Amino acid sequence: MFRPARMKKVKLLLPAEQEDRFLREVGKLAILQVKTVEKNLSGFNKDVNISVEKNGLLNLVRRCDTILNKLPKEGIIAQLVGRGVSIGFSDEEEDEIYADAQSILNNAEDKLNKLEKLRMMKLSTKKQLSLRISSLLKNNIIVLRRTRRTDYLIIWEGWINRSSIDRFIEIIPESVRKECLVSLNESGVLKGVFKVKIVTLVQNLSILEGALSSYGVASLSEEKEGIETEEVEDIEEIVDVNSLKQQIFLLRKVLLKRIEILEAKEKIVRKGSSTYLEGWVKEKDLEKLISTLKKGYNYELSVEDPEKWDDPPVAFENPPIIRSFETIMLMFGAPGYRQIDPTPFLSLTYAIFFGLMFADVFDGILLLTFSLLLYRGLGSRSHNGKMLSEILVTISISSIVFGFLTGEFMGDAIKIPVIWFNGFEDPMYFLQIAILLGVIQLTLGLAIGFVNELIMKRLKNAFGEKLAWLMILHGSIIILLYYLQYLNGDFYLYSGSIFAASGLILLTIVNPRNLMEVTRLVSNVVSYARIVAINISHAGISRAFTLLASPLLFSGGVFGLLAGGIILLITHFFIVFIESFIAFAHSLRLHFVEFFSKFFEPTGNVFKPLSFP
């Protein structure tokens, strides 16, 4: 867990006709990363036609992207929390889709053109209709589109200006008004114009017409005007957009799979009817590779350990609860193959720092609810979405836990007991906790750096830098605690001074310019005070909103309780959106600037096996 997976270099000779089948099978297992054959082998060469084929497929993918960009998109909420559809297909179905790629794209582009024409026709007709209605409403109070009659009722449908609505109601005689239903809805045809529907008894028609005649009642005849108003306001799309989108998504997935295979084939060399490839496989997956080859392949396989000059890819082996935090670590870079994987330490300290900054039971529950919805939605659509939602679930649980420990619930709107301490009421104790956490993390970072240097056999850096900084850090802390009277006895003063002085001497011997970094170490420690500042800011904002809602909550009866609750809920949605982002960003900063700078050398390349999900 604390070291990347051990890798093996494999060299494989296959008959050329078995190459595609082999790449497909290992792609399904996701165990082999094909590497470029760097050594010139007599008679073996790369196939230059593969690049041409790959470029052709990339053009098809670009056509897919163009089509998808022109199709209606889901709303942002639907994209975040709406569940994605997983589409699977057999090898036979994939081959069929691939063979029909051109016809599928041509058909989709034809449908897209038809959709664009429909939209343009709708816009053109809508503009024509808008101009006509606007012209008629200048001289008339109402424009009628349709009149329908039954044995007992008369129904008028049309348009009216927003400014004329009150006057229109007043014009209707009181005797008719009691037997008249009027409905108004915003119209998509013209801004400031409402669709109006009037339903009254047939015997009231003459009275209503007489009352309105002097104010103007215009009729928009569809036959005369040549405008299909019903279709303009609610046009029926004859193109099945969802089916088209799913078809193009599926084709794009097939094309990307083929491109990945071609990228692997670009690294392979061939001679006559033989194929030679090199790659990396995890030591634990070597048996899977051999078992696959035994299923009807004629092969020669060589397995080697990485040489000193080799740069094997880095494959992480963390349990699921930790694995999602690899996303954060990889934002900084990947550790070298022979270095320690910091993800387990990162997952623990990141959750603790975020939980302390964002400590509130209610806000943590809101964030957890959003995180679970995100996991269900975006997490089902992409790997990165799944990783992000898992991180959010972890840190929101941490917020809830620290909310209980510090007695924070909705900005103290609901009183809960303080189990540990309350940072808003006891900031100095909280500051001590934050500094202590900072010292622990810096110590951990320097210790990991010391071990990394020993692994890389760079003893000068291990003892002259990492160990020296550890001695300076802890020697200085012992001296400080002595003068603050937390430690009694000259032994602590002398031992702390010896530690710090020895560290300074080691730094000077290795590189005197390192002494300039002493002030940076102090700033690293002080930087952890931001945990306290952000926690107090979060608690203070929550308490301010609670104070504003308190008069309604405690003296407004049922209505006040309801109104105050709604205010608190809305404000805490705002707090969660803003403050969680701030806490997330500052947790990121503490790890990237303070922690990783003590040991992390992002020199690794992430293991990317041929993979077909």
XYZ file of C-alpha atoms in Angstrom:
613
model
C 0.000 0.000 0.000
C 2.845 2.432 0.823
C 4.899 1.486 -2.235
C 3.852 1.285 -5.892
C 3.224 -2.190 -7.282
C 6.280 -4.152 -8.375
C 6.506 -4.231 -12.158
C 7.871 -6.760 -14.613
C 9.145 -6.046 -18.113
C 7.768 -8.493 -20.664
C 8.987 -9.200 -24.198
C 6.637 -11.140 -26.433
C 6.887 -12.661 -29.908
C 3.592 -13.581 -31.614
C 2.321 -14.531 -35.060
C 1.023 -11.384 -36.772
C -2.455 -12.864 -37.298
C -2.853 -13.249 -33.498
C -1.860 -9.653 -32.711
C -5.341 -8.063 -32.776
C -6.956 -10.854 -30.749
C -4.207 -10.652 -28.146
C -4.519 -6.857 -27.769
C -8.284 -7.148 -27.370
C -8.025 -9.814 -24.706
C -5.386 -8.073 -22.587
C -7.324 -4.830 -23.058
C -10.339 -6.413 -21.382
C -8.114 -7.525 -18.484
C -6.341 -4.115 -18.264
C -3.027 -5.696 -17.212
C -0.493 -4.725 -19.910
C 1.007 -1.365 -20.825
C 2.658 -1.662 -24.237
C 5.907 0.305 -24.463
C 7.800 1.533 -27.487
C 10.417 -0.930 -28.711
C 13.545 1.205 -28.479
C 16.212 -1.329 -29.427
C 16.687 -1.865 -33.166
C 16.004 -5.481 -34.018
C 17.332 -6.897 -37.281
C 14.569 -7.037 -39.873
C 11.832 -5.721 -37.495
C 10.131 -2.424 -38.411
C 7.073 -0.392 -37.471
C 4.024 -0.278 -39.725
C 3.711 3.309 -41.006
C 0.146 2.660 -42.229
C -1.109 2.443 -38.639
C -0.620 6.197 -38.102
C -2.646 6.910 -41.245
C -5.457 4.651 -40.014
C -5.364 6.268 -36.574
C -5.632 9.774 -38.063
C -8.665 8.628 -40.054
C -10.347 7.394 -36.870
C -9.490 10.628 -35.069
C -11.308 12.515 -37.818
C -14.356 10.286 -37.243
C -14.189 11.021 -33.501
C -14.088 14.743 -34.266
C -17.222 14.328 -36.408
C -18.881 12.560 -33.463
C -17.912 15.437 -31.158
C -19.286 17.991 -33.621
C -22.628 16.179 -33.770
C -22.838 15.815 -29.972
C -22.021 19.508 -29.492
C -24.892 20.493 -31.788
C -27.447 18.231 -30.119
C -29.434 19.577 -27.128
C -27.510 19.070 -23.897
C -28.752 18.054 -20.486
C -29.005 20.742 -17.830
C -26.149 21.106 -15.339
C -28.233 19.534 -12.545
C -29.102 16.532 -14.712
C -25.429 16.116 -15.649
C -24.333 16.207 -12.006
C -26.969 14.020 -10.333
C -28.691 12.247 -13.244
C -27.701 8.610 -13.549
C -25.656 7.742 -16.610
C -26.487 4.835 -18.884
C -23.860 2.106 -19.180
C -23.746 0.698 -22.703
C -22.124 -2.669 -23.297
C -21.627 -4.590 -26.524
C -20.052 -7.808 -27.718
C -17.060 -8.048 -30.054
C -19.398 -8.920 -32.927
C -21.589 -5.875 -32.256
C -18.484 -3.703 -32.002
C -17.209 -4.935 -35.368
C -20.602 -4.247 -36.925
C -20.741 -0.702 -35.503
C -17.166 -0.046 -36.644
C -17.926 -1.281 -40.160
C -20.983 1.021 -40.365
C -19.187 4.060 -38.879
C -19.347 6.167 -42.035
C -23.035 5.422 -42.706
C -23.935 6.053 -39.041
C -22.212 9.444 -39.126
C -23.681 10.386 -42.504
C -27.181 9.457 -41.307
C -26.675 11.398 -38.064
C -25.446 14.476 -39.930
C -28.481 14.301 -42.250
C -30.801 14.151 -39.240
C -28.900 16.992 -37.630
C -29.312 19.126 -40.749
C -33.026 18.361 -40.714
C -33.185 19.376 -37.050
C -31.366 22.628 -37.823
C -33.810 23.365 -40.665
C -36.742 22.735 -38.354
C -35.258 25.113 -35.802
C -34.612 27.793 -38.409
C -38.141 27.343 -39.766
C -39.516 27.652 -36.247
C -37.476 30.798 -35.600
C -38.497 32.330 -38.917
C -42.188 31.560 -38.393
C -42.012 32.734 -34.814
C -40.487 36.037 -35.908
C -43.184 36.468 -38.539
C -45.895 35.699 -36.005
C -44.365 38.045 -33.423
C -44.328 40.960 -35.837
C -47.955 40.353 -36.831
C -49.203 40.058 -33.223
C -47.215 43.117 -32.157
C -48.761 45.115 -35.010
C -52.332 44.048 -34.144
C -51.916 44.712 -30.403
C -50.995 48.343 -31.056
C -54.603 49.111 -32.003
C -56.507 46.322 -30.211
C -56.768 45.147 -26.631
C -56.816 41.469 -27.594
C -55.835 39.372 -30.612
C -57.796 36.153 -31.067
C -56.168 33.078 -32.543
C -59.036 30.649 -32.284
C -62.685 30.534 -31.254
C -64.217 27.223 -30.260
C -67.865 26.590 -29.484
C -69.821 23.815 -27.800
C -73.527 23.618 -27.112
C -73.129 25.601 -23.894
C -69.682 27.221 -23.921
C -67.673 29.623 -26.053
C -63.854 29.504 -25.804
C -61.572 32.283 -26.979
C -57.810 31.804 -27.301
C -55.384 34.575 -28.161
C -52.817 37.088 -26.947
C -52.880 40.222 -24.793
C -50.285 42.768 -23.649
C -49.176 42.570 -20.018
C -50.079 46.234 -19.562
C -53.644 45.649 -20.846
C -54.599 42.760 -18.529
C -56.148 44.857 -15.726
C -58.062 47.025 -18.175
C -59.307 43.926 -20.011
C -60.746 42.475 -16.784
C -62.461 45.787 -15.977
C -64.050 45.953 -19.446
C -65.863 42.635 -18.984
C -69.339 43.424 -17.580
C -69.847 42.308 -14.002
C -72.760 40.056 -14.969
C -70.532 38.198 -17.444
C -67.467 38.275 -15.188
C -69.182 35.979 -12.686
C -69.748 33.411 -15.433
C -66.398 33.797 -17.118
C -63.051 32.004 -16.600
C -59.849 33.751 -17.729
C -56.407 32.060 -17.735
C -53.112 33.808 -18.533
C -49.724 32.248 -19.374
C -46.491 33.775 -20.582
C -46.131 33.389 -24.315
C -42.944 32.302 -26.000
C -43.892 34.316 -29.071
C -43.290 37.880 -27.861
C -41.826 39.394 -24.717
C -44.427 41.135 -22.530
C -47.291 39.306 -24.275
C -49.449 36.715 -22.518
C -51.468 33.866 -23.948
C -55.055 34.315 -22.831
C -57.930 31.815 -22.745
C -61.507 32.980 -22.020
C -64.320 30.503 -21.299
C -67.915 31.716 -20.856
C -71.499 30.644 -21.550
C -72.707 30.916 -25.155
C -75.462 33.385 -24.174
C -72.777 35.811 -22.894
C -70.985 35.997 -26.229
C -72.880 38.999 -27.659
C -72.525 40.956 -24.387
C -68.798 40.236 -24.245
C -68.252 41.172 -27.897
C -70.196 44.415 -27.448
C -68.178 45.393 -24.370
C -64.877 44.749 -26.119
C -65.725 46.082 -29.586
C -64.881 49.691 -28.821
C -61.500 48.665 -27.418
C -60.655 46.442 -30.386
C -60.749 42.686 -30.864
C -58.527 41.533 -33.735
C -58.533 38.075 -35.240
C -55.431 36.271 -36.491
C -56.680 33.818 -39.091
C -54.163 31.009 -39.624
C -55.446 30.254 -43.117
C -55.303 33.911 -44.154
C -51.949 34.691 -42.536
C -50.315 31.378 -43.553
C -48.896 30.975 -40.055
C -49.283 27.703 -38.145
C -49.363 29.254 -34.696
C -49.963 25.981 -32.856
C -46.740 24.493 -34.187
C -44.757 27.672 -33.541
C -45.381 27.633 -29.795
C -45.026 23.880 -29.312
C -43.244 22.385 -32.327
C -42.951 18.616 -32.461
C -39.438 17.493 -33.262
C -39.528 14.610 -35.717
C -35.892 13.728 -34.991
C -35.431 11.327 -32.055
C -32.644 13.316 -30.364
C -32.052 10.900 -27.465
C -31.735 7.901 -29.767
C -29.374 9.813 -32.049
C -27.233 10.945 -29.113
C -26.985 7.395 -27.731
C -26.028 6.038 -31.151
C -23.214 8.580 -31.574
C -21.980 8.005 -27.998
C -21.778 4.292 -28.731
C -19.929 4.843 -32.006
C -17.515 7.233 -30.298
C -16.791 4.616 -27.635
C -16.041 2.001 -30.319
C -13.768 4.414 -32.217
C -11.816 5.382 -29.085
C -11.280 1.700 -28.318
C -9.924 1.139 -31.821
C -7.669 4.194 -31.488
C -6.261 2.845 -28.216
C -5.475 -0.453 -29.949
C -3.794 1.403 -32.824
C -1.715 3.473 -30.380
C -0.483 0.211 -28.874
C 0.219 -1.192 -32.353
C 2.288 1.902 -33.206
C 4.773 0.820 -30.516
C 5.042 -2.728 -31.884
C 7.512 -3.891 -34.537
C 6.925 -6.550 -37.178
C 8.943 -8.793 -39.443
C 7.160 -10.838 -42.064
C 4.497 -12.849 -40.248
C 5.868 -12.153 -36.730
C 5.009 -9.469 -34.216
C 7.307 -8.363 -31.387
C 6.193 -6.198 -28.473
C 7.505 -5.038 -25.123
C 5.515 -3.853 -22.144
C 5.009 -3.563 -18.419
C 2.793 -5.725 -16.246
C 2.287 -5.839 -12.483
C 4.050 -8.752 -10.866
C 0.778 -9.997 -9.391
C -0.900 -9.900 -12.870
C 1.830 -11.881 -14.598
C -0.093 -15.153 -14.175
C -3.141 -13.610 -15.865
C -0.991 -12.681 -18.854
C 0.508 -16.166 -19.090
C -2.943 -17.792 -18.722
C -4.221 -15.632 -21.588
C -1.315 -16.601 -23.828
C -1.931 -20.293 -23.154
C -5.384 -19.984 -24.767
C -4.371 -20.858 -28.298
C -1.429 -18.485 -28.876
C 1.922 -19.459 -30.404
C 4.270 -17.288 -28.394
C 7.714 -16.744 -26.949
C 7.636 -14.797 -23.678
C 10.515 -13.251 -21.738
C 9.977 -11.747 -18.258
C 12.594 -9.468 -16.658
C 12.988 -7.301 -13.579
C 13.433 -3.571 -14.192
C 17.037 -2.498 -14.634
C 18.549 0.426 -12.760
C 18.280 2.630 -15.836
C 14.665 1.624 -16.519
C 11.807 3.933 -15.611
C 8.874 1.566 -14.924
C 5.380 3.040 -14.777
C 3.869 3.604 -11.342
C 0.820 1.506 -10.392
C -0.792 2.268 -7.042
C -2.221 -0.448 -4.819
C -4.453 1.298 -2.320
C -7.694 -0.015 -0.802
C -10.958 1.473 -2.179
C -11.470 3.889 0.738
C -8.070 5.469 -0.037
C -7.888 4.997 -3.815
C -10.003 8.056 -4.666
C -7.403 10.360 -3.042
C -4.932 9.326 -5.739
C -6.766 11.928 -7.861
C -5.584 14.704 -5.535
C -2.055 13.333 -5.372
C -1.834 13.074 -9.174
C -2.789 16.753 -9.483
C 0.713 17.395 -8.094
C 2.324 14.537 -10.002
C 3.147 10.851 -9.686
C 5.908 9.655 -7.338
C 8.822 7.751 -8.826
C 8.669 3.967 -9.077
C 11.108 3.557 -6.181
C 9.550 6.209 -3.925
C 6.905 5.938 -1.226
C 3.260 6.411 -2.263
C 1.913 9.308 -0.102
C -1.782 8.566 -0.811
C -2.495 6.732 2.506
C -1.078 9.655 4.521
C -2.792 12.196 2.259
C -6.228 10.571 2.640
C -6.050 10.719 6.449
C -4.672 14.243 6.893
C -6.823 15.711 4.114
C -10.006 14.413 5.762
C -8.870 15.695 9.192
C -7.951 19.179 7.933
C -11.156 19.575 5.945
C -13.255 18.259 8.826
C -11.710 20.762 11.245
C -12.175 23.690 8.852
C -15.748 22.729 7.957
C -16.871 21.335 11.314
C -20.688 21.466 11.394
C -23.067 18.513 11.645
C -25.835 20.068 9.531
C -23.527 21.456 6.830
C -21.724 18.123 6.720
C -25.065 16.338 6.179
C -25.933 18.737 3.337
C -22.533 18.128 1.726
C -22.896 14.363 2.215
C -26.328 14.419 0.552
C -24.914 16.296 -2.444
C -21.909 13.949 -2.561
C -24.139 10.851 -2.667
C -26.237 12.384 -5.447
C -23.019 13.207 -7.303
C -21.797 9.641 -6.839
C -25.075 8.339 -8.254
C -25.004 10.806 -11.177
C -21.598 12.076 -12.308
C -19.934 9.073 -10.655
C -21.813 6.754 -13.021
C -20.737 8.797 -16.057
C -16.980 9.108 -15.599
C -14.104 7.665 -13.584
C -12.961 11.118 -12.419
C -16.526 11.950 -11.369
C -16.620 8.792 -9.271
C -13.282 9.611 -7.625
C -14.363 13.183 -6.839
C -17.686 12.093 -5.343
C -15.935 9.472 -3.171
C -13.557 12.151 -1.855
C -16.522 14.416 -1.077
C -18.309 11.587 0.756
C -15.215 10.969 2.911
C -14.580 14.603 3.834
C -18.285 15.321 4.468
C -18.362 12.433 6.976
C -15.265 13.987 8.569
C -17.155 17.313 8.829
C -20.056 15.588 10.583
C -17.704 13.821 13.027
C -15.817 17.026 13.910
C -19.147 18.870 14.098
C -20.209 16.510 16.885
C -16.790 16.779 18.585
C -16.884 20.601 18.561
C -20.623 20.992 19.247
C -21.435 22.797 15.977
C -24.869 22.335 14.430
C -26.278 24.887 12.002
C -24.338 27.769 13.486
C -25.499 26.964 17.023
C -29.161 27.136 15.970
C -29.550 23.748 17.661
C -27.556 23.253 20.841
C -25.563 20.028 21.033
C -22.959 19.155 23.705
C -19.281 19.892 23.065
C -17.395 16.600 23.301
C -13.860 17.908 22.679
C -13.590 21.687 22.224
C -15.342 24.486 20.365
C -12.980 26.407 18.120
C -15.173 29.515 17.949
C -15.257 29.849 21.741
C -11.728 28.602 22.484
C -9.546 29.694 19.551
C -6.227 29.560 21.438
C -6.619 25.887 22.292
C -7.677 25.258 18.701
C -4.565 27.083 17.488
C -2.383 24.769 19.561
C -4.121 21.746 18.039
C -3.635 23.135 14.509
C 0.085 23.846 15.078
C 0.542 20.384 16.574
C -1.087 18.823 13.492
C 1.208 20.923 11.321
C 4.305 19.747 13.159
C 3.148 16.125 12.873
C 2.558 16.455 9.118
C 5.860 18.244 8.498
C 7.658 15.561 10.520
C 5.924 12.893 8.476
C 6.891 14.613 5.231
C 10.559 14.918 6.212
C 10.584 11.298 7.420
C 9.162 10.084 4.087
C 11.755 12.218 2.301
C 14.505 10.655 4.436
C 13.325 7.135 3.543
C 13.023 8.055 -0.168
C 16.595 9.335 -0.190
C 17.832 6.144 1.480
C 15.960 4.039 -1.097
C 17.546 6.074 -3.899
C 20.923 5.701 -2.097
C 21.407 9.457 -1.902
C 22.880 9.444 1.611
C 24.112 13.023 1.397
C 20.577 14.325 0.862
C 19.090 11.899 3.408
C 21.325 12.998 6.298
C 22.434 16.449 5.174
C 18.930 17.724 4.339
C 15.966 15.637 5.478
C 17.425 14.494 8.810
C 18.964 17.923 9.380
C 15.596 19.655 8.942
C 13.987 17.140 11.326
C 16.601 17.949 13.951
C 16.163 21.717 13.469
C 12.366 21.461 13.627
C 12.164 19.376 16.769
C 15.125 21.003 18.488
C 13.484 24.426 17.988
C 10.155 23.117 19.306
C 11.805 21.730 22.459
C 13.510 25.090 23.088
C 10.239 26.960 22.525
C 8.316 24.693 24.885
C 11.032 25.192 27.507
C 10.730 28.992 27.365
C 6.928 28.757 27.394
C 7.344 26.662 30.575
C 5.619 23.605 29.146
C 8.891 21.699 29.769
C 10.886 22.125 32.977
C 14.574 21.388 33.470
C 17.771 22.435 31.758
C 17.974 19.014 30.108
C 15.316 20.079 27.594
C 17.070 23.365 26.855
C 20.421 21.651 26.275
C 19.021 18.705 24.273
C 16.903 21.032 22.113
C 19.877 23.309 21.474
C 22.091 20.337 20.548
C 19.439 18.999 18.174
C 18.917 22.350 16.443
C 22.638 23.188 16.266
C 23.510 19.749 14.889
C 20.889 20.177 12.185
C 22.252 23.578 11.242
C 25.781 22.183 11.027
C 24.636 19.344 8.761
C 22.809 21.830 6.510
C 25.868 24.045 6.311
C 28.162 21.135 5.405
C 25.906 19.918 2.591
C 24.896 23.305 1.173
C 25.250 26.607 3.106
C 22.467 28.164 1.028
C 20.020 25.805 2.754
C 20.283 28.065 5.819
C 18.144 30.619 3.961
C 15.289 28.098 4.083
C 15.036 28.260 7.903
C 12.483 31.074 7.707
C 10.489 28.985 5.257
C 10.242 26.195 7.834
C 8.787 28.696 10.323
C 6.238 29.880 7.753
C 5.342 26.245 7.019
C 4.430 25.687 10.665
C 2.543 28.981 11.013
C 0.593 28.224 7.811
C -1.452 25.607 9.668
C -3.103 28.436 11.611
C -5.353 28.799 8.540
C -7.279 25.774 9.847
C -8.380 27.874 12.828
C -9.131 30.966 10.740
C -11.343 29.130 8.270
C -13.185 27.236 11.027
C -13.929 30.472 12.910
C -14.985 32.179 9.653
C -17.356 29.312 8.861
C -18.800 29.245 12.383
C -19.104 33.038 12.481
C -21.043 33.260 9.211
C -23.355 30.448 10.349
C -23.972 32.192 13.687
C -24.689 35.494 11.931
C -27.430 33.923 9.797
C -28.811 32.130 12.838
C -28.963 35.484 14.665
C -30.920 37.011 11.774
C -33.412 34.133 11.740
C -33.795 33.920 15.548
C -36.601 36.534 15.899
C -38.717 34.544 13.456
C -37.826 31.176 14.955
C -38.597 32.034 18.577
C -41.324 34.655 18.432
C -43.171 34.268 15.159
C -45.405 31.287 15.838
C -45.801 28.545 13.242
C -45.383 30.964 10.338
C -42.232 32.435 11.905
C -40.813 28.983 12.575
C -41.447 28.018 8.956
C -40.030 31.268 7.554
C -36.978 31.152 9.840
C -36.338 27.523 8.916
C -36.504 28.343 5.202
C -34.072 31.263 5.678
C -31.626 29.033 7.557
C -31.892 26.271 4.966
C -31.263 28.650 2.039
C -28.347 30.373 3.774
C -26.736 27.059 4.718
C -26.969 25.899 1.107
C -25.007 29.053 0.270
C -22.544 28.402 3.130
C -21.949 24.807 2.022
C -21.335 25.900 -1.572
C -18.838 28.653 -0.677
C -17.188 27.444 2.532
C -16.692 23.832 1.424
C -14.844 25.087 -1.642
C -12.643 27.319 0.545
C -11.886 24.475 2.978
C -11.146 22.110 0.080
C -8.762 24.598 -1.555
C -6.873 25.356 1.665
C -6.550 21.662 2.513
C -5.088 21.250 -0.952
C -2.650 24.076 -0.334
C -1.440 22.652 2.987
C -0.617 19.358 1.291
C 0.919 20.717 -1.907
C 3.003 23.515 -0.374
C 3.772 22.383 3.184
C 3.642 18.571 3.014
C 4.689 17.520 -0.489
C 7.532 20.039 -0.663
C 9.358 18.051 2.035
C 9.699 14.835 0.050
C 7.685 14.621 -3.165
C 9.540 14.346 -6.462
C 6.870 13.987 -9.186
C 9.117 12.049 -11.552
C 6.919 8.986 -12.103
C 4.754 7.970 -15.035
C 1.381 6.506 -14.149
C 0.739 2.929 -15.254
C -1.738 3.115 -18.133
C -2.547 -0.395 -19.326
C -4.446 -1.104 -22.497
C -7.959 -0.985 -21.080
C -11.474 -1.392 -22.469
C -14.081 -0.779 -19.729
